[in-house]
């Protein structure tokens, strides 16, 4: 019995070691206003978590992050909202001269600076962090027997050589990877790729929730090769079980934004009013696409969705109308 317990403890410690993020990242995480500790454990109450997508094909130490997502997790109401923030969003980054693309924060200061930059942009405390390497997620997807997604548009022969038809498709690991990488043969470029990565993460979550409880430890072992996080194994299991067997409310969106050029560089600009409205609804538990009146606690909070570090033009109506914007791609 003692030997088995020690073996189990060692197994969990090894898993946590392989998934662990650095102390600088942990120090950048903030205690949630709703009670989450920001210390590797998830509370019963809602909290914000930052998801960073990387790709082993191109990433290196402190290389630019491939995608950025902000998730609001509410275990009590079984609600999950995920918002993609375009990686080319024009912002000011603390300690860095000149305007930058938001994903450059990862390059200049690693995950810790990326967390603080996104937190300032969204106007919310970020309590937890996870870095997902899609290239290493192929084994998990195959272990699950594939994932089912609704492909928004057909494409063929892109940078991955993958061809997919629009509509419901069951993807294996390699197909999943090609889908999350594609941005050249789809009409929305990075907007479309952000949507694909959202669809994949949600499909993986749904497939995991459909597995027997006894399979969860093995799935977490598969996750360990693809995910780095501040959360410990026990907390991940507890959070998973909060959603297990439920019908979670899930909404995804992309930060309202548009593409523009400045000094020969392609950027994405935020739609300030629309972003503020979206974040107020998310924080109120209404979801990014929620309707109805926003509660006073959120509508009176000037920091929510304020995009305080955004550097794109405040007068953006003409730019939005002249270029591709997120609303053209994701409805």
PDB file of C-alpha atoms in Angstrom, residues 24-201:
ATOM      1  CA  UNK A  24       7.750  34.473 -13.203  1.00  0.00           C
ATOM      2  CA  UNK A  25       4.478  33.419 -14.821  1.00  0.00           C
ATOM      3  CA  UNK A  26       2.961  32.474 -11.471  1.00  0.00           C
ATOM      4  CA  UNK A  27       3.894  35.862 -10.043  1.00  0.00           C
ATOM      5  CA  UNK A  28       2.186  37.620 -12.962  1.00  0.00           C
ATOM      6  CA  UNK A  29      -1.136  35.914 -12.213  1.00  0.00           C
ATOM      7  CA  UNK A  30      -3.614  37.873 -10.125  1.00  0.00           C
ATOM      8  CA  UNK A  31      -6.170  36.946  -7.537  1.00  0.00           C
ATOM      9  CA  UNK A  32      -9.598  37.070  -9.143  1.00  0.00           C
ATOM     10  CA  UNK A  33     -12.101  39.566  -7.780  1.00  0.00           C
ATOM     11  CA  UNK A  34     -14.548  36.656  -7.478  1.00  0.00           C
ATOM     12  CA  UNK A  35     -12.352  34.607  -5.210  1.00  0.00           C
ATOM     13  CA  UNK A  36      -9.967  32.481  -7.264  1.00  0.00           C
ATOM     14  CA  UNK A  37      -6.624  32.121  -5.591  1.00  0.00           C
ATOM     15  CA  UNK A  38      -4.342  32.433  -8.607  1.00  0.00           C
ATOM     16  CA  UNK A  39      -2.069  29.897  -6.911  1.00  0.00           C
ATOM     17  CA  UNK A  40      -2.434  26.766  -8.987  1.00  0.00           C
ATOM     18  CA  UNK A  41      -5.854  25.799  -7.674  1.00  0.00           C
ATOM     19  CA  UNK A  42      -9.211  26.724  -9.164  1.00  0.00           C
ATOM     20  CA  UNK A  43     -11.948  27.892  -6.830  1.00  0.00           C
ATOM     21  CA  UNK A  44     -15.687  27.284  -7.070  1.00  0.00           C
ATOM     22  CA  UNK A  45     -16.165  30.801  -8.411  1.00  0.00           C
ATOM     23  CA  UNK A  46     -15.537  32.250 -11.837  1.00  0.00           C
ATOM     24  CA  UNK A  47     -12.040  33.161 -12.988  1.00  0.00           C
ATOM     25  CA  UNK A  48     -10.173  34.282 -16.090  1.00  0.00           C
ATOM     26  CA  UNK A  49      -7.563  32.093 -17.721  1.00  0.00           C
ATOM     27  CA  UNK A  50      -5.219  32.976 -20.555  1.00  0.00           C
ATOM     28  CA  UNK A  51      -4.644  30.386 -23.267  1.00  0.00           C
ATOM     29  CA  UNK A  52      -1.622  30.718 -25.536  1.00  0.00           C
ATOM     30  CA  UNK A  53      -1.380  28.586 -28.639  1.00  0.00           C
ATOM     31  CA  UNK A  54       2.057  27.687 -29.948  1.00  0.00           C
ATOM     32  CA  UNK A  55       3.334  25.429 -32.699  1.00  0.00           C
ATOM     33  CA  UNK A  56       6.472  23.301 -32.240  1.00  0.00           C
ATOM     34  CA  UNK A  57       7.097  23.598 -35.978  1.00  0.00           C
ATOM     35  CA  UNK A  58       8.000  27.260 -35.618  1.00  0.00           C
ATOM     36  CA  UNK A  59       8.318  28.152 -31.938  1.00  0.00           C
ATOM     37  CA  UNK A  60      11.489  28.629 -29.961  1.00  0.00           C
ATOM     38  CA  UNK A  61      12.305  29.952 -26.533  1.00  0.00           C
ATOM     39  CA  UNK A  62      10.326  33.157 -26.047  1.00  0.00           C
ATOM     40  CA  UNK A  63       9.279  33.113 -29.701  1.00  0.00           C
ATOM     41  CA  UNK A  64       6.110  34.962 -30.604  1.00  0.00           C
ATOM     42  CA  UNK A  65       2.926  33.250 -29.531  1.00  0.00           C
ATOM     43  CA  UNK A  66       0.846  31.833 -32.364  1.00  0.00           C
ATOM     44  CA  UNK A  67      -2.545  32.668 -30.860  1.00  0.00           C
ATOM     45  CA  UNK A  68      -4.000  34.312 -27.768  1.00  0.00           C
ATOM     46  CA  UNK A  69      -7.278  33.452 -26.076  1.00  0.00           C
ATOM     47  CA  UNK A  70      -8.941  34.711 -22.924  1.00  0.00           C
ATOM     48  CA  UNK A  71     -11.315  32.308 -21.176  1.00  0.00           C
ATOM     49  CA  UNK A  72     -13.797  33.022 -18.416  1.00  0.00           C
ATOM     50  CA  UNK A  73     -14.501  29.822 -16.508  1.00  0.00           C
ATOM     51  CA  UNK A  74     -17.488  29.571 -14.164  1.00  0.00           C
ATOM     52  CA  UNK A  75     -17.653  26.149 -12.472  1.00  0.00           C
ATOM     53  CA  UNK A  76     -20.783  27.047 -10.486  1.00  0.00           C
ATOM     54  CA  UNK A  77     -22.943  27.824 -13.515  1.00  0.00           C
ATOM     55  CA  UNK A  78     -21.058  25.381 -15.783  1.00  0.00           C
ATOM     56  CA  UNK A  79     -20.247  28.192 -18.189  1.00  0.00           C
ATOM     57  CA  UNK A  80     -17.207  28.684 -20.421  1.00  0.00           C
ATOM     58  CA  UNK A  81     -16.559  31.708 -22.631  1.00  0.00           C
ATOM     59  CA  UNK A  82     -13.530  31.909 -24.927  1.00  0.00           C
ATOM     60  CA  UNK A  83     -12.461  35.060 -26.755  1.00  0.00           C
ATOM     61  CA  UNK A  84      -9.633  35.115 -29.281  1.00  0.00           C
ATOM     62  CA  UNK A  85      -7.460  38.216 -29.384  1.00  0.00           C
ATOM     63  CA  UNK A  86      -5.829  38.627 -32.825  1.00  0.00           C
ATOM     64  CA  UNK A  87      -2.084  38.213 -32.559  1.00  0.00           C
ATOM     65  CA  UNK A  88      -1.453  41.308 -34.717  1.00  0.00           C
ATOM     66  CA  UNK A  89      -3.461  43.604 -32.401  1.00  0.00           C
ATOM     67  CA  UNK A  90      -1.658  46.949 -32.200  1.00  0.00           C
ATOM     68  CA  UNK A  91      -0.725  47.787 -28.606  1.00  0.00           C
ATOM     69  CA  UNK A  92       1.850  49.421 -26.400  1.00  0.00           C
ATOM     70  CA  UNK A  93       3.827  46.876 -24.368  1.00  0.00           C
ATOM     71  CA  UNK A  94       5.261  47.884 -21.010  1.00  0.00           C
ATOM     72  CA  UNK A  95       9.008  48.409 -21.243  1.00  0.00           C
ATOM     73  CA  UNK A  96       9.106  48.170 -25.048  1.00  0.00           C
ATOM     74  CA  UNK A  97       9.568  51.208 -27.301  1.00  0.00           C
ATOM     75  CA  UNK A  98       7.120  51.940 -30.098  1.00  0.00           C
ATOM     76  CA  UNK A  99       3.845  50.317 -31.059  1.00  0.00           C
ATOM     77  CA  UNK A 100       3.901  46.527 -31.220  1.00  0.00           C
ATOM     78  CA  UNK A 101       1.773  43.551 -32.123  1.00  0.00           C
ATOM     79  CA  UNK A 102       0.305  42.025 -28.984  1.00  0.00           C
ATOM     80  CA  UNK A 103       1.931  38.633 -29.577  1.00  0.00           C
ATOM     81  CA  UNK A 104       5.352  40.313 -29.383  1.00  0.00           C
ATOM     82  CA  UNK A 105       4.904  40.514 -25.605  1.00  0.00           C
ATOM     83  CA  UNK A 106       5.736  36.811 -25.447  1.00  0.00           C
ATOM     84  CA  UNK A 107       8.956  37.454 -27.356  1.00  0.00           C
ATOM     85  CA  UNK A 108      10.063  40.387 -25.202  1.00  0.00           C
ATOM     86  CA  UNK A 109       9.148  39.034 -21.793  1.00  0.00           C
ATOM     87  CA  UNK A 110       7.871  35.494 -22.121  1.00  0.00           C
ATOM     88  CA  UNK A 111       4.557  34.305 -20.755  1.00  0.00           C
ATOM     89  CA  UNK A 112       4.667  36.689 -17.784  1.00  0.00           C
ATOM     90  CA  UNK A 113       4.686  39.802 -19.984  1.00  0.00           C
ATOM     91  CA  UNK A 114       2.090  38.246 -22.291  1.00  0.00           C
ATOM     92  CA  UNK A 115      -0.247  37.728 -19.311  1.00  0.00           C
ATOM     93  CA  UNK A 116       0.105  41.291 -18.028  1.00  0.00           C
ATOM     94  CA  UNK A 117      -0.337  42.731 -21.532  1.00  0.00           C
ATOM     95  CA  UNK A 118      -3.544  40.792 -22.210  1.00  0.00           C
ATOM     96  CA  UNK A 119      -4.834  41.561 -18.710  1.00  0.00           C
ATOM     97  CA  UNK A 120      -4.400  45.283 -19.346  1.00  0.00           C
ATOM     98  CA  UNK A 121      -6.015  45.000 -22.774  1.00  0.00           C
ATOM     99  CA  UNK A 122      -9.081  43.149 -21.439  1.00  0.00           C
ATOM    100  CA  UNK A 123      -9.318  44.995 -18.140  1.00  0.00           C
ATOM    101  CA  UNK A 124      -9.650  41.832 -16.048  1.00  0.00           C
ATOM    102  CA  UNK A 125      -7.404  39.950 -13.593  1.00  0.00           C
ATOM    103  CA  UNK A 126      -5.982  36.757 -15.079  1.00  0.00           C
ATOM    104  CA  UNK A 127      -5.750  34.023 -12.452  1.00  0.00           C
ATOM    105  CA  UNK A 128      -4.526  31.052 -14.495  1.00  0.00           C
ATOM    106  CA  UNK A 129      -2.424  30.370 -17.570  1.00  0.00           C
ATOM    107  CA  UNK A 130      -2.100  27.514 -20.038  1.00  0.00           C
ATOM    108  CA  UNK A 131       0.167  27.187 -23.054  1.00  0.00           C
ATOM    109  CA  UNK A 132      -1.061  24.728 -25.679  1.00  0.00           C
ATOM    110  CA  UNK A 133       1.249  23.230 -28.302  1.00  0.00           C
ATOM    111  CA  UNK A 134      -1.113  22.140 -31.065  1.00  0.00           C
ATOM    112  CA  UNK A 135       1.618  20.044 -32.707  1.00  0.00           C
ATOM    113  CA  UNK A 136       1.774  17.905 -29.564  1.00  0.00           C
ATOM    114  CA  UNK A 137      -2.017  17.625 -29.320  1.00  0.00           C
ATOM    115  CA  UNK A 138      -2.167  15.151 -32.203  1.00  0.00           C
ATOM    116  CA  UNK A 139      -1.657  12.163 -29.888  1.00  0.00           C
ATOM    117  CA  UNK A 140      -4.483  13.257 -27.595  1.00  0.00           C
ATOM    118  CA  UNK A 141      -6.866  13.708 -30.525  1.00  0.00           C
ATOM    119  CA  UNK A 142      -5.997  10.248 -31.866  1.00  0.00           C
ATOM    120  CA  UNK A 143      -6.327   8.794 -28.353  1.00  0.00           C
ATOM    121  CA  UNK A 144      -9.869  10.233 -28.270  1.00  0.00           C
ATOM    122  CA  UNK A 145     -10.705   8.632 -31.611  1.00  0.00           C
ATOM    123  CA  UNK A 146     -10.775  11.968 -33.417  1.00  0.00           C
ATOM    124  CA  UNK A 147     -12.790  15.128 -32.814  1.00  0.00           C
ATOM    125  CA  UNK A 148     -15.856  16.432 -34.616  1.00  0.00           C
ATOM    126  CA  UNK A 149     -15.928  20.054 -35.782  1.00  0.00           C
ATOM    127  CA  UNK A 150     -17.987  22.077 -38.219  1.00  0.00           C
ATOM    128  CA  UNK A 151     -15.465  23.380 -40.754  1.00  0.00           C
ATOM    129  CA  UNK A 152     -16.585  26.924 -41.702  1.00  0.00           C
ATOM    130  CA  UNK A 153     -15.301  26.863 -45.294  1.00  0.00           C
ATOM    131  CA  UNK A 154     -13.692  24.446 -47.730  1.00  0.00           C
ATOM    132  CA  UNK A 155      -9.984  24.793 -48.474  1.00  0.00           C
ATOM    133  CA  UNK A 156      -7.345  22.800 -50.296  1.00  0.00           C
ATOM    134  CA  UNK A 157      -3.570  22.703 -50.581  1.00  0.00           C
ATOM    135  CA  UNK A 158      -2.707  25.254 -47.947  1.00  0.00           C
ATOM    136  CA  UNK A 159       0.548  25.492 -46.004  1.00  0.00           C
ATOM    137  CA  UNK A 160      -0.177  22.105 -44.431  1.00  0.00           C
ATOM    138  CA  UNK A 161      -1.218  20.422 -47.685  1.00  0.00           C
ATOM    139  CA  UNK A 162      -4.550  19.557 -46.072  1.00  0.00           C
ATOM    140  CA  UNK A 163      -7.877  19.630 -47.887  1.00  0.00           C
ATOM    141  CA  UNK A 164     -11.158  19.881 -45.986  1.00  0.00           C
ATOM    142  CA  UNK A 165     -14.732  20.424 -47.077  1.00  0.00           C
ATOM    143  CA  UNK A 166     -17.068  22.802 -45.281  1.00  0.00           C
ATOM    144  CA  UNK A 167     -19.475  21.190 -42.851  1.00  0.00           C
ATOM    145  CA  UNK A 168     -19.270  18.618 -40.092  1.00  0.00           C
ATOM    146  CA  UNK A 169     -16.016  16.659 -40.194  1.00  0.00           C
ATOM    147  CA  UNK A 170     -14.316  14.177 -37.886  1.00  0.00           C
ATOM    148  CA  UNK A 171     -10.610  14.998 -37.764  1.00  0.00           C
ATOM    149  CA  UNK A 172      -7.700  12.826 -36.690  1.00  0.00           C
ATOM    150  CA  UNK A 173      -4.625  14.329 -35.057  1.00  0.00           C
ATOM    151  CA  UNK A 174      -2.806  15.348 -38.236  1.00  0.00           C
ATOM    152  CA  UNK A 175      -5.969  16.807 -39.764  1.00  0.00           C
ATOM    153  CA  UNK A 176      -6.617  18.754 -36.574  1.00  0.00           C
ATOM    154  CA  UNK A 177      -3.122  20.224 -36.754  1.00  0.00           C
ATOM    155  CA  UNK A 178      -3.506  21.241 -40.392  1.00  0.00           C
ATOM    156  CA  UNK A 179      -6.873  22.840 -39.639  1.00  0.00           C
ATOM    157  CA  UNK A 180      -5.444  24.948 -36.791  1.00  0.00           C
ATOM    158  CA  UNK A 181      -2.477  26.048 -38.915  1.00  0.00           C
ATOM    159  CA  UNK A 182      -4.320  27.137 -42.049  1.00  0.00           C
ATOM    160  CA  UNK A 183      -4.521  30.861 -42.770  1.00  0.00           C
ATOM    161  CA  UNK A 184      -3.566  31.222 -46.422  1.00  0.00           C
ATOM    162  CA  UNK A 185      -6.328  29.293 -48.175  1.00  0.00           C
ATOM    163  CA  UNK A 186      -9.181  30.675 -46.055  1.00  0.00           C
ATOM    164  CA  UNK A 187     -10.781  34.032 -46.610  1.00  0.00           C
ATOM    165  CA  UNK A 188     -10.238  35.386 -43.118  1.00  0.00           C
ATOM    166  CA  UNK A 189      -6.522  34.680 -42.714  1.00  0.00           C
ATOM    167  CA  UNK A 190      -5.619  34.924 -39.025  1.00  0.00           C
ATOM    168  CA  UNK A 191      -9.255  35.596 -38.108  1.00  0.00           C
ATOM    169  CA  UNK A 192     -10.198  32.235 -39.632  1.00  0.00           C
ATOM    170  CA  UNK A 193      -7.286  30.465 -37.959  1.00  0.00           C
ATOM    171  CA  UNK A 194      -8.310  31.854 -34.571  1.00  0.00           C
ATOM    172  CA  UNK A 195     -11.794  30.498 -35.175  1.00  0.00           C
ATOM    173  CA  UNK A 196     -10.381  27.077 -36.120  1.00  0.00           C
ATOM    174  CA  UNK A 197      -8.319  26.905 -32.932  1.00  0.00           C
ATOM    175  CA  UNK A 198     -11.374  27.767 -30.843  1.00  0.00           C
ATOM    176  CA  UNK A 199     -13.387  25.045 -32.569  1.00  0.00           C
ATOM    177  CA  UNK A 200     -10.654  22.476 -31.955  1.00  0.00           C
ATOM    178  CA  UNK A 201     -10.213  23.286 -28.262  1.00  0.00           C
TER     179      UNK A 201
END
